[in-house]
Amino acid sequence: MILTKLFFIAFALRPVYYTNHNYFYAITVNASTVYGATNGGVVAFNYLSGKFKVLTNTDGLTMNRQNCIALDSSGNIWAGSNNGLAQIDSSFSQVRIYPIECLPCTRVNTIFCLRDTILVGTQNGLLVIGTSGTPQNFQDDKILKLYEFQGLSSNNVLTIEVDTSFWIGTDDKITRFSSDFQNYTVYGTENGLLKNYIRKIKIFDSTLYVGTDEGLNRFTGTHFDTIITGYKILDIEGTGDSLLLVLDSLHQVGIFFQGNLTLLNNGIPYLVRINDIENHKGKWFCAAGNSFKSDYFGEGIGIYDFTSNQWQLKKDNCLGSNHICSITANEYGVFAAHGTRGD
C-alpha cells in the first residue's frame, strides 16, 4: 500500500521548467499585449497589468529560441525558429507545429501576415501559405514555395513587405514580385541601394523604405534615393510624419524628422542591442537584447515614456541566463549559477 501511494504521488507531480525570456529578437503588438520571440520561448506581456505569460518547448514549441513573430487577422500568433514554424491560438494556450515537409527550410527568419495569407521567409526559400480562411486547419492550406530559380535574388529571405506587390529582402538584393508571383524585378546597389544585404523593408504612407548596414533608402518608383548614411538600420516604424529607427548597438534608437536624426536612447543601458521596434496606437515598444555578444541575458521590453522622454524597461522574474554552469539545492531552495565561461 505504501509503495502504491508513493508511486501515485510521484506520478502526479508535474515538473516546472524555468528559462530566460528577457532577450527579445522580435515583437508585435495587439490591443494591450506585446508578443515576443525570445531566447526562452514565446512571451505575451500585458503592458497594462504588467504580467508576463510564457510558452516554451514544454508547452509544444520545438525549441525555446524563437527568431520572429507575427499576428494574423484571426488573432493567431505565428512564431519561427531554427526548427520550424509554430502557430499559437489567440488565447495563448495551444501550440500547433506547422508540418515540416511543407517548409522550404526549417530555419525561419521572418513572417508576414496578410489577411488569409502567411508569408514565411527562411534561410532557403520563401513559403506562401494560403489559409483558405481557416488558419488553424493546416489540411486545406494552399502552399507555394519560391527559390532563386523562380525569381528570388537569394534564397536567404530576411524581410518581407507588401503593397500591390510582394517585396522580398534577402542577404543579396531585393525581389519585387507581382501579386500573382508570376513576374518579378530585382533591385540592388545598381538601382541606388546602399547595400545589397537588406535588413528591413517597410512601407508608410505609400512610401517604401529600406534599411541596410550603410543607412536608409527610399524607393521613388524607378530607383532608390539615400535618406540616411553612416548608421546601421535594423528596423523601421512610422509615427506620424516621422520615422522611428532601430540603429546600431551604440546609437540604439533614433527618430528621423524633416531631415534630422535625433537619438532616443535614454533609459536603455549602454551598448544594449535593440532588435525590433513597434508603434501601436501612439505607444512605442522596443525589443531589447543585451550589451554582450552572446544572447544569454536580456533587458526585456522597452516602453517609451513621453513624459520623461526615456525608455522604461520591463523584465520578467526568471533565470538571468539560459547558460547554466552549476546547480545545487538545500533546505532553502534550488540555486543555479549561470553566465558565460571562458575557454
Coordinates of C-alpha atoms in Angstrom, one line a residue:
M1 CA 0.0 0.0 0.0
I2 CA 2.8 2.4 0.9
L3 CA 4.6 1.7 -2.4
T4 CA 1.4 2.3 -4.3
K5 CA 0.9 5.7 -2.6
L6 CA 4.5 6.7 -3.3
F7 CA 4.1 5.8 -6.9
F8 CA 0.9 7.8 -7.2
I9 CA 2.4 10.9 -5.7
A10 CA 5.5 10.7 -7.9
F11 CA 3.3 10.2 -11.0
A12 CA 1.0 13.2 -10.0
L13 CA 3.9 15.6 -9.6
R14 CA 4.3 17.9 -12.6
P15 CA 7.8 19.5 -13.0
V16 CA 8.1 23.2 -13.5
Y17 CA 10.6 24.4 -16.0
Y18 CA 12.4 27.7 -15.9
T19 CA 14.2 29.6 -18.7
N20 CA 15.4 33.1 -19.5
H21 CA 13.0 35.0 -21.8
N22 CA 14.2 38.6 -21.4
Y23 CA 16.3 38.6 -24.6
F24 CA 13.8 39.6 -27.3
Y25 CA 14.6 39.2 -31.0
A26 CA 11.2 40.4 -32.3
I27 CA 7.9 41.8 -31.0
T28 CA 4.4 42.5 -32.3
V29 CA 1.5 44.3 -30.5
N30 CA -2.2 43.7 -30.4
A31 CA -4.6 45.5 -28.0
S32 CA -2.8 45.6 -24.6
T33 CA -0.5 42.7 -25.3
V34 CA 3.1 42.7 -26.6
Y35 CA 4.0 39.3 -28.1
G36 CA 7.7 38.5 -28.3
A37 CA 10.0 36.0 -29.8
T38 CA 12.7 35.4 -27.2
N39 CA 15.7 33.3 -26.3
G40 CA 13.5 31.4 -23.9
G41 CA 10.2 30.9 -25.7
V42 CA 7.2 33.0 -26.9
V43 CA 6.2 35.7 -24.5
A44 CA 2.9 37.6 -24.0
F45 CA 3.3 40.8 -21.9
N46 CA 0.2 42.7 -20.9
Y47 CA 1.6 46.3 -20.6
L48 CA -1.5 47.4 -18.6
S49 CA -1.3 44.8 -15.9
G50 CA 2.5 44.2 -16.2
K51 CA 2.0 40.5 -16.3
F52 CA 4.1 38.0 -18.4
K53 CA 3.0 34.7 -19.8
V54 CA 5.5 32.4 -21.5
L55 CA 5.2 29.3 -23.7
T56 CA 8.3 27.1 -24.1
N57 CA 9.3 23.7 -25.5
T58 CA 7.4 22.1 -22.6
D59 CA 4.2 23.6 -24.0
G60 CA 4.7 22.3 -27.5
L61 CA 7.3 24.6 -29.1
T62 CA 10.0 22.6 -30.9
M63 CA 12.7 24.7 -29.3
N64 CA 12.9 27.7 -26.9
R65 CA 14.8 30.2 -29.0
Q66 CA 12.4 31.9 -31.4
N67 CA 13.6 34.2 -34.2
C68 CA 10.5 36.0 -35.4
I69 CA 6.8 36.6 -34.6
A70 CA 3.6 37.9 -36.3
L71 CA -0.1 38.1 -35.8
D72 CA -2.7 37.0 -38.4
S73 CA -6.1 38.6 -38.9
S74 CA -7.8 35.9 -36.6
G75 CA -5.5 36.8 -33.7
N76 CA -3.3 33.7 -34.0
I77 CA 0.4 34.2 -33.2
W78 CA 2.9 32.7 -35.7
A79 CA 6.5 32.2 -34.4
G80 CA 9.5 31.0 -36.3
S81 CA 12.7 29.4 -35.0
N82 CA 15.7 27.4 -36.4
N83 CA 13.5 24.3 -36.0
G84 CA 10.4 25.3 -37.9
L85 CA 7.1 27.3 -37.7
A86 CA 4.6 27.3 -34.9
Q87 CA 1.1 28.7 -34.5
I88 CA -0.3 29.7 -31.1
D89 CA -4.0 30.4 -30.7
S90 CA -5.4 33.8 -29.7
S91 CA -5.9 32.6 -26.1
F92 CA -2.1 32.0 -25.9
S93 CA -2.6 28.4 -24.7
Q94 CA -2.4 25.9 -27.7
V95 CA 0.7 25.4 -29.7
R96 CA 0.4 23.8 -33.2
I97 CA 3.5 23.0 -35.2
Y98 CA 3.3 23.6 -39.0
P99 CA 4.2 20.4 -41.0
I100 CA 7.9 20.4 -41.5
E101 CA 7.5 18.8 -45.0
C102 CA 5.7 22.0 -46.2
L103 CA 8.6 24.3 -45.3
P104 CA 11.3 25.1 -47.8
C105 CA 13.7 25.2 -44.8
T106 CA 13.3 24.7 -41.1
R107 CA 15.3 27.8 -40.3
V108 CA 12.7 30.6 -40.3
N109 CA 14.0 34.2 -40.4
T110 CA 10.8 36.3 -40.8
I111 CA 7.0 36.1 -41.0
F112 CA 4.5 38.4 -42.6
C113 CA 0.7 38.0 -42.2
L114 CA -1.7 39.5 -44.9
R115 CA -5.3 38.6 -44.2
D116 CA -5.6 34.9 -45.2
T117 CA -2.0 34.7 -46.4
I118 CA 1.1 33.9 -44.3
L119 CA 4.5 34.6 -45.9
V120 CA 7.4 32.8 -44.3
G121 CA 11.0 33.8 -45.1
T122 CA 13.5 31.0 -44.4
Q123 CA 17.3 30.6 -45.0
N124 CA 16.5 28.5 -48.1
G125 CA 13.4 30.0 -49.8
L126 CA 10.1 31.7 -49.4
L127 CA 6.9 30.0 -48.3
V128 CA 3.5 31.4 -49.2
I129 CA 0.6 29.9 -47.2
G130 CA -2.9 30.4 -48.4
T131 CA -5.0 29.5 -45.3
S132 CA -8.4 29.5 -47.2
G133 CA -9.9 31.5 -44.2
T134 CA -9.2 28.6 -41.8
P135 CA -5.8 29.4 -40.3
Q136 CA -6.0 26.7 -37.6
N137 CA -6.7 24.0 -40.2
F138 CA -3.4 23.2 -42.0
Q139 CA -5.0 20.5 -44.2
D140 CA -6.7 22.9 -46.6
D141 CA -3.7 25.2 -47.0
K142 CA -2.5 26.2 -50.5
I143 CA 1.3 26.1 -50.5
L144 CA 3.7 28.0 -52.8
K145 CA 7.5 27.7 -52.4
L146 CA 9.8 30.1 -54.2
Y147 CA 13.5 29.9 -54.7
E148 CA 16.3 31.6 -56.7
F149 CA 15.4 29.9 -59.9
Q150 CA 11.9 31.3 -59.6
G151 CA 13.0 34.9 -59.1
L152 CA 14.3 35.3 -55.6
S153 CA 17.5 37.3 -55.6
S154 CA 18.8 34.9 -52.9
N155 CA 17.2 32.0 -51.0
N156 CA 18.1 33.6 -47.6
V157 CA 15.0 35.7 -47.0
L158 CA 15.4 38.3 -44.3
T159 CA 12.5 40.7 -44.5
I160 CA 9.1 40.9 -46.3
E161 CA 6.7 43.8 -47.0
V162 CA 3.6 44.1 -49.1
D163 CA 1.7 46.8 -51.0
T164 CA 0.3 46.0 -54.5
S165 CA 3.5 43.9 -54.9
F166 CA 5.4 41.5 -52.7
W167 CA 8.8 42.9 -51.6
I168 CA 11.3 40.3 -50.5
G169 CA 14.5 41.4 -49.0
T170 CA 17.4 39.0 -48.8
D171 CA 21.1 38.8 -48.0
D172 CA 21.7 39.7 -51.7
K173 CA 19.3 42.4 -53.1
I174 CA 15.5 42.7 -53.2
T175 CA 13.0 40.9 -55.4
R176 CA 9.7 42.6 -56.2
F177 CA 7.0 40.0 -57.1
S178 CA 3.7 40.8 -58.8
S179 CA 0.6 40.0 -56.9
D180 CA 0.3 36.6 -58.6
F181 CA 4.1 35.9 -58.2
Q182 CA 4.3 35.4 -62.0
N183 CA 6.5 38.4 -62.7
Y184 CA 9.4 39.9 -60.7
T185 CA 12.1 42.6 -60.7
V186 CA 15.4 42.5 -58.8
Y187 CA 16.9 45.6 -57.2
G188 CA 20.4 46.1 -55.9
T189 CA 23.2 48.7 -55.5
E190 CA 23.0 49.4 -59.2
N191 CA 19.5 50.8 -58.5
G192 CA 20.7 53.1 -55.7
L193 CA 20.5 50.7 -52.7
L194 CA 23.3 51.5 -50.2
K195 CA 23.9 47.8 -49.7
N196 CA 22.7 44.5 -51.1
Y197 CA 22.3 42.9 -47.7
I198 CA 18.8 44.0 -46.7
R199 CA 18.0 44.4 -43.0
K200 CA 14.4 45.7 -43.3
I201 CA 11.7 46.8 -45.7
K202 CA 8.8 48.9 -44.5
I203 CA 6.0 50.9 -46.2
F204 CA 4.5 54.0 -44.7
D205 CA 2.1 56.4 -46.4
S206 CA 2.7 54.6 -49.7
T207 CA 6.5 55.1 -49.4
L208 CA 8.8 52.2 -49.3
Y209 CA 11.9 52.4 -47.1
V210 CA 14.8 50.0 -46.9
G211 CA 17.3 49.6 -44.0
T212 CA 20.8 48.4 -44.6
D213 CA 24.1 48.3 -42.7
E214 CA 25.1 51.6 -44.6
G215 CA 21.9 53.6 -44.0
L216 CA 18.3 54.2 -45.1
N217 CA 16.9 54.2 -48.7
R218 CA 13.6 55.4 -50.1
F219 CA 12.0 53.9 -53.3
T220 CA 11.0 56.6 -55.8
G221 CA 9.2 54.3 -58.3
T222 CA 12.2 53.6 -60.5
H223 CA 15.2 53.7 -58.2
F224 CA 16.3 54.2 -54.5
D225 CA 17.2 57.5 -53.0
T226 CA 19.5 57.8 -50.0
I227 CA 17.9 59.3 -46.8
I228 CA 20.5 58.5 -44.1
T229 CA 24.0 57.2 -44.3
G230 CA 26.5 56.2 -41.6
Y231 CA 24.1 54.2 -39.5
K232 CA 23.1 50.6 -39.5
I233 CA 19.3 50.4 -39.8
L234 CA 17.9 47.3 -38.2
D235 CA 14.2 48.2 -38.1
I236 CA 11.8 51.0 -39.3
E237 CA 8.5 52.2 -37.9
G238 CA 6.3 55.1 -39.0
T239 CA 5.0 57.5 -36.4
G240 CA 3.0 60.5 -37.8
D241 CA 5.3 62.3 -40.2
S242 CA 8.4 60.8 -38.7
L243 CA 10.4 57.5 -38.8
L244 CA 11.3 55.6 -35.7
L245 CA 14.5 53.7 -36.4
V246 CA 16.5 50.9 -34.7
L247 CA 20.1 51.7 -35.2
D248 CA 23.4 50.0 -34.3
S249 CA 24.3 49.0 -30.7
L250 CA 26.0 52.3 -29.9
H251 CA 23.2 54.6 -31.1
Q252 CA 20.3 52.1 -30.4
V253 CA 17.1 54.1 -31.3
G254 CA 16.5 57.3 -33.2
I255 CA 13.7 59.4 -34.7
F256 CA 14.1 60.9 -38.2
F257 CA 12.1 64.1 -38.8
Q258 CA 12.4 66.7 -41.5
G259 CA 15.9 65.5 -42.5
N260 CA 17.3 65.3 -39.0
L261 CA 18.0 62.2 -36.9
T262 CA 17.7 62.5 -33.1
L263 CA 18.8 59.7 -30.8
L264 CA 16.2 58.4 -28.3
N265 CA 18.3 56.0 -26.1
N266 CA 17.6 57.5 -22.7
G267 CA 16.8 54.7 -20.3
I268 CA 18.5 52.0 -22.4
P269 CA 21.8 50.7 -20.8
Y270 CA 24.9 51.5 -22.8
L271 CA 25.5 49.3 -25.9
V272 CA 22.4 47.1 -25.3
R273 CA 21.3 45.9 -28.7
I274 CA 17.7 46.8 -29.8
N275 CA 16.4 44.2 -32.2
D276 CA 12.9 45.4 -33.1
I277 CA 10.5 48.4 -32.6
E278 CA 6.8 48.8 -32.8
N279 CA 4.4 51.8 -32.8
H280 CA 1.0 50.7 -31.6
K281 CA -1.7 53.4 -31.3
G282 CA 0.9 56.1 -30.4
K283 CA 2.7 53.9 -27.9
W284 CA 6.3 52.9 -28.7
F285 CA 7.7 49.5 -27.8
C286 CA 11.2 48.0 -28.4
A287 CA 12.7 44.6 -28.1
A288 CA 15.9 44.6 -26.1
G289 CA 18.8 42.3 -26.2
N290 CA 21.9 43.0 -24.1
S291 CA 25.3 44.6 -24.3
F292 CA 27.2 41.3 -24.7
K293 CA 27.9 39.5 -28.0
S294 CA 26.1 36.4 -26.6
D295 CA 22.3 36.2 -26.1
Y296 CA 22.4 34.5 -22.7
F297 CA 20.9 37.5 -20.9
G298 CA 18.5 40.3 -21.9
E299 CA 16.9 43.6 -20.9
G300 CA 13.3 42.8 -21.8
I301 CA 10.7 45.0 -23.4
G302 CA 11.1 48.8 -23.6
I303 CA 8.1 51.2 -23.4
Y304 CA 8.7 54.8 -24.2
D305 CA 7.6 57.3 -21.6
F306 CA 6.7 60.6 -23.4
T307 CA 6.6 62.5 -20.1
S308 CA 10.2 61.7 -19.1
N309 CA 11.3 61.2 -22.7
Q310 CA 13.0 57.9 -21.9
W311 CA 12.5 54.2 -22.2
Q312 CA 11.2 52.1 -19.3
L313 CA 12.5 48.6 -19.5
K314 CA 10.2 45.8 -18.3
K315 CA 11.8 42.4 -17.3
D316 CA 10.1 39.3 -16.0
N317 CA 11.3 37.5 -13.0
C318 CA 13.1 34.5 -14.5
L319 CA 16.5 33.0 -14.8
G320 CA 19.1 35.7 -15.5
S321 CA 20.6 33.5 -18.2
N322 CA 19.9 30.3 -20.1
H323 CA 23.6 29.3 -19.8
I324 CA 23.6 27.2 -16.6
C325 CA 27.1 26.5 -15.2
S326 CA 26.1 24.7 -12.0
I327 CA 23.1 23.9 -9.9
T328 CA 22.6 22.7 -6.3
A329 CA 19.8 22.6 -3.7
N330 CA 19.3 22.6 0.0
E331 CA 16.5 23.2 2.5
Y332 CA 16.3 26.8 1.4
G333 CA 15.7 26.1 -2.2
V334 CA 17.4 25.5 -5.6
F335 CA 20.3 27.6 -6.6
A336 CA 21.7 28.0 -10.2
A337 CA 24.9 29.6 -11.3
H338 CA 24.6 31.0 -14.8
G339 CA 26.6 33.1 -17.2
T340 CA 29.4 32.5 -19.6
R341 CA 32.6 30.6 -19.1
G342 CA 36.0 31.4 -20.7
D343 CA 37.8 28.8 -22.8

